[in-house]
CSV table of N, CA and C in Angstrom, one decimal:
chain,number,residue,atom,x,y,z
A,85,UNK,N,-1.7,10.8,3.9
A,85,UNK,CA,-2.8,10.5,3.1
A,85,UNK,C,-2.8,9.0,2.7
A,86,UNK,N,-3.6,8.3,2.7
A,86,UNK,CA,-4.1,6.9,2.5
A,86,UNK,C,-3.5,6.7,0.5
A,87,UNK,N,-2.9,5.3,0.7
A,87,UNK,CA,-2.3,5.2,-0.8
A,87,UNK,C,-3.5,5.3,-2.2
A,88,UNK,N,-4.7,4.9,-1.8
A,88,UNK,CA,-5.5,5.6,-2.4
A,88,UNK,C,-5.4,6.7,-3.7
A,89,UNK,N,-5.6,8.2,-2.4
A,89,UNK,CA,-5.3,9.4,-3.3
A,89,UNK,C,-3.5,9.4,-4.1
A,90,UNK,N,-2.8,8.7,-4.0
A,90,UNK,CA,-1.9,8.7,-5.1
A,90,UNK,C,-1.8,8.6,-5.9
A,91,UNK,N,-1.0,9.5,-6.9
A,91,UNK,CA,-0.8,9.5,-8.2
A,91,UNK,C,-0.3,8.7,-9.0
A,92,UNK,N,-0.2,7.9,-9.9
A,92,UNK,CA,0.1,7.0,-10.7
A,92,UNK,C,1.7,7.4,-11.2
A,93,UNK,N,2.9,6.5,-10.7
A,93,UNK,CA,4.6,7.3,-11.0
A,93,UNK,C,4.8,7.6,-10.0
A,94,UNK,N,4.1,8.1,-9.0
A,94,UNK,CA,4.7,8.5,-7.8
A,94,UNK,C,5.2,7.9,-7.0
A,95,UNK,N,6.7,8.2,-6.6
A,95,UNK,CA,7.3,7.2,-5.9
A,95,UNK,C,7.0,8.1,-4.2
A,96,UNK,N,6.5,7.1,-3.3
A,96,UNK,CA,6.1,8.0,-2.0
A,96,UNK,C,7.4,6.7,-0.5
A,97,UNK,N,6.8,7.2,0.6
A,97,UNK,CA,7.2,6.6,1.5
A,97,UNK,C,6.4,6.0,2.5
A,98,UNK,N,6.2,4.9,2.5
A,98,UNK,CA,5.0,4.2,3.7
A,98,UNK,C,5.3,5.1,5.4
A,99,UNK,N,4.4,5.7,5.7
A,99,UNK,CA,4.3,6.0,6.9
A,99,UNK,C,3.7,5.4,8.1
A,100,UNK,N,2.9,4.4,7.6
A,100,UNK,CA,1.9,3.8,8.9
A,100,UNK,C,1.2,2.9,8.2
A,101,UNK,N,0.7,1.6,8.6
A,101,UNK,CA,0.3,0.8,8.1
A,101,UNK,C,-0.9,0.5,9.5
A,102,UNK,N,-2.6,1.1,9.0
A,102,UNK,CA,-3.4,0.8,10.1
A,102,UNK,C,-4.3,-0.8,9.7
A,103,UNK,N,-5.4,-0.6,10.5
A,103,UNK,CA,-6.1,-1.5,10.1
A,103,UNK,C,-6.3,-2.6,11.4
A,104,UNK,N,-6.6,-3.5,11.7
A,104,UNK,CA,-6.6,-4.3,12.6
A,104,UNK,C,-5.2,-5.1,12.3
A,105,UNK,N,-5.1,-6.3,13.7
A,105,UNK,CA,-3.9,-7.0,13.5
A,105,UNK,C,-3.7,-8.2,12.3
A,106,UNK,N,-5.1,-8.3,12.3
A,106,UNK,CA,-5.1,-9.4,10.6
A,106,UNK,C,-5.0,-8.7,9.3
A,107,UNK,N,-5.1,-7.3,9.7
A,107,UNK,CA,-4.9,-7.0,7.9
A,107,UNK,C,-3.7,-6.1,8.1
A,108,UNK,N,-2.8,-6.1,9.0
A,108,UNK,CA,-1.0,-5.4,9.6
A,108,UNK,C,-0.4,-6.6,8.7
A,109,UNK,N,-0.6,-7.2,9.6
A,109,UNK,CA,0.4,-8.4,9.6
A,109,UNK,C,0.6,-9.2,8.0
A,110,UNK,N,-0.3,-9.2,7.6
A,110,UNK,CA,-0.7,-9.4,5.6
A,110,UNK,C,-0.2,-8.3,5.0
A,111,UNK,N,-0.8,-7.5,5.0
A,111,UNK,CA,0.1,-6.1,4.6
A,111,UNK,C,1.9,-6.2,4.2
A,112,UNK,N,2.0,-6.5,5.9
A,112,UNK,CA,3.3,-6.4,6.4
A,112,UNK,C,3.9,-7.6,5.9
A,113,UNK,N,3.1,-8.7,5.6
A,113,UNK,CA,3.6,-10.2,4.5
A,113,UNK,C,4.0,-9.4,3.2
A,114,UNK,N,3.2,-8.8,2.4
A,114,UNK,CA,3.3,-8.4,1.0
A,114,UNK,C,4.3,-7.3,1.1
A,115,UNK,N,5.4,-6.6,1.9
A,115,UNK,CA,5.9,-6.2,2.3
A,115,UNK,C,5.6,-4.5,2.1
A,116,UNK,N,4.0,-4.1,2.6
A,116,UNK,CA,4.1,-2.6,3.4
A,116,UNK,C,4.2,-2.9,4.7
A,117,UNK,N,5.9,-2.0,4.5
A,117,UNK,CA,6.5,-1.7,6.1
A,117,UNK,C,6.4,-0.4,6.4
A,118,UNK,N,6.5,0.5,7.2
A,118,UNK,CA,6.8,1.5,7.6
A,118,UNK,C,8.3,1.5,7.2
A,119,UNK,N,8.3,2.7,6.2
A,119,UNK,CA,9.7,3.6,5.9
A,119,UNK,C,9.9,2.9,4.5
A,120,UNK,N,9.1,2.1,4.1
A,120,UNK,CA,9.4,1.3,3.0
A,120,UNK,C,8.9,2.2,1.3
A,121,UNK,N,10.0,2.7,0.6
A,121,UNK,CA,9.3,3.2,-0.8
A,121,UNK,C,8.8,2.5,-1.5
A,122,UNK,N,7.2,2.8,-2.0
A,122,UNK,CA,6.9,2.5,-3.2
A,122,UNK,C,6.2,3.2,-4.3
A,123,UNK,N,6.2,2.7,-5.6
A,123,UNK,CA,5.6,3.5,-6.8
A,123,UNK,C,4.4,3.1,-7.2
A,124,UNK,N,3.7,3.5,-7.6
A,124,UNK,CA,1.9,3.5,-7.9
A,124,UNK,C,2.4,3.2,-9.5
A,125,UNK,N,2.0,1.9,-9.9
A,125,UNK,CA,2.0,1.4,-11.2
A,125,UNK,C,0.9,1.7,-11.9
A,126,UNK,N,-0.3,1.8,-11.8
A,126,UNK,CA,-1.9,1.7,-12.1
A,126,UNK,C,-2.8,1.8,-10.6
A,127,UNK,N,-4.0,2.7,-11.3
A,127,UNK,CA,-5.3,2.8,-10.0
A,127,UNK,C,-5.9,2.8,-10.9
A,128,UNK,N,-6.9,2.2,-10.9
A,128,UNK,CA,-8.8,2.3,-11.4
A,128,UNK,C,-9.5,1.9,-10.0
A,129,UNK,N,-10.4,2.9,-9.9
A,129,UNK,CA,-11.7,2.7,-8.9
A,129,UNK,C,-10.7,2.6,-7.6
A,130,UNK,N,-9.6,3.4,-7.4
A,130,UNK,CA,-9.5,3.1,-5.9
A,130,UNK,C,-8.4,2.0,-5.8
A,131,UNK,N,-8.3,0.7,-6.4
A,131,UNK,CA,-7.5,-0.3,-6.8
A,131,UNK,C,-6.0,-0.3,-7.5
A,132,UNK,N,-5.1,-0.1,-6.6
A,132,UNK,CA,-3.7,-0.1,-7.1
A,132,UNK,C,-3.1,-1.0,-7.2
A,133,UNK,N,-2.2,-0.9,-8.5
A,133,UNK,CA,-1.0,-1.7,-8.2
A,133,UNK,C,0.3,-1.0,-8.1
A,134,UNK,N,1.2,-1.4,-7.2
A,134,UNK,CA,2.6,-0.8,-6.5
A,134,UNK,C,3.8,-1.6,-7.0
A,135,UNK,N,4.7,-1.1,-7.0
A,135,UNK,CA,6.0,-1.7,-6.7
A,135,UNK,C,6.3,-1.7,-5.5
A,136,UNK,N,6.8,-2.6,-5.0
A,136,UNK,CA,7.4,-2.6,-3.5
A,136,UNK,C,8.0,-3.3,-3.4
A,137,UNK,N,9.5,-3.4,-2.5
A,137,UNK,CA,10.7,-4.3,-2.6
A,137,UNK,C,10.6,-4.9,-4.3
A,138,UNK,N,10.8,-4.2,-5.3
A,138,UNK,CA,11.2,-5.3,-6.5
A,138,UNK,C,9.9,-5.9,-6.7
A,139,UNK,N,8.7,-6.0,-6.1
A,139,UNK,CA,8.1,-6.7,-7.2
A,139,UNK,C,6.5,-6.2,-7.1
A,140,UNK,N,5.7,-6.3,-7.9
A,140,UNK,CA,4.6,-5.8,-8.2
A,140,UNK,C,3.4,-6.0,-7.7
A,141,UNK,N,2.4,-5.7,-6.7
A,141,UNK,CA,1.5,-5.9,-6.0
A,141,UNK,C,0.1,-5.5,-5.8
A,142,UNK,N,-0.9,-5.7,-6.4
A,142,UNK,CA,-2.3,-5.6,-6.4
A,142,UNK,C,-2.9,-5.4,-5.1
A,143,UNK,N,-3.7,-4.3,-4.8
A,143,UNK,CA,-3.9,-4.0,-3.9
A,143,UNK,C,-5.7,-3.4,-3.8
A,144,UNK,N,-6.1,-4.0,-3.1
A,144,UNK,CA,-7.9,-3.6,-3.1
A,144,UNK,C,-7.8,-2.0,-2.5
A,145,UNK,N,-9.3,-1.4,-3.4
A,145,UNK,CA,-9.1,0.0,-2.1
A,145,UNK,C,-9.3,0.0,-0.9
A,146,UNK,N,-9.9,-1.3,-0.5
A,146,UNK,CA,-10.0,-1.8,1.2
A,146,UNK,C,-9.1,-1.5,2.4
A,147,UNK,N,-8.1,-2.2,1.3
A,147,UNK,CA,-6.7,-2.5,1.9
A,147,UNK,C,-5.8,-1.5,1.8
A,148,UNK,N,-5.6,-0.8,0.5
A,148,UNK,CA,-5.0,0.8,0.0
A,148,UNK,C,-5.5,1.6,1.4
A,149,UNK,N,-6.4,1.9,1.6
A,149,UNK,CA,-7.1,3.1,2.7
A,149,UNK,C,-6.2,2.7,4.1
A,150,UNK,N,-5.9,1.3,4.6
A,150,UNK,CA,-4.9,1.0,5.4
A,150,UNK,C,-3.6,1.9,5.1
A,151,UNK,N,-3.0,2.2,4.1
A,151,UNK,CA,-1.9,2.0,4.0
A,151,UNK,C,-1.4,3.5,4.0
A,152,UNK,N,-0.8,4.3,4.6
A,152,UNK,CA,-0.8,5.7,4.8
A,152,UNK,C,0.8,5.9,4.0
A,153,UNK,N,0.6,7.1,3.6
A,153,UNK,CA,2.0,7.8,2.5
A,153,UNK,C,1.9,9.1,3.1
C-alpha cells in the first residue's frame, strides 16, 4: 500500500520506491530505500511527515503515493 494510507505511529517497512527516475533517485537522496523502516510522524490531506534514518522528513502526497509500505 502507498505511504499515504498509513497510520500515524506506525512503524512500516519501505518496499518499493516507484515513480520515474527523477523522483527515485530524490526519494532515494532523502533516504526512501527499499528495506528501509520508517514511522509516520503527522498526515493532513495525504501529506506526511516520517522519520527515516534519524531524521524527520516532509513528504507531499505526490511523492507519498511513490513510496510503497
Amino acid at each position: 500500500m502507498p505511504l499515504t494510507m498509513a497510520n500515524i505511529g506506525e512503524t512500516s517497512k519501505i518496499q518499493k520506491v516507484g515513480g520515474n527516475e527523477e523522483t527515485r533517485r530524490f526519494l532515494e537522496n532523502l533516504g526512501f530505500v527499499s528495506g528501509t523502516e520508517i514511522t509516520v510522524v503527522s498526515s493532513i490531506g495525504g501529506n506526511v511527515i516520517v522519520n527515516v534514518k534519524d531524521s524527520r522528513v516532509a513528504v507531499n502526497k505526490d511523492m507519498a503515493r511513490h513510496i510503497m509500505i
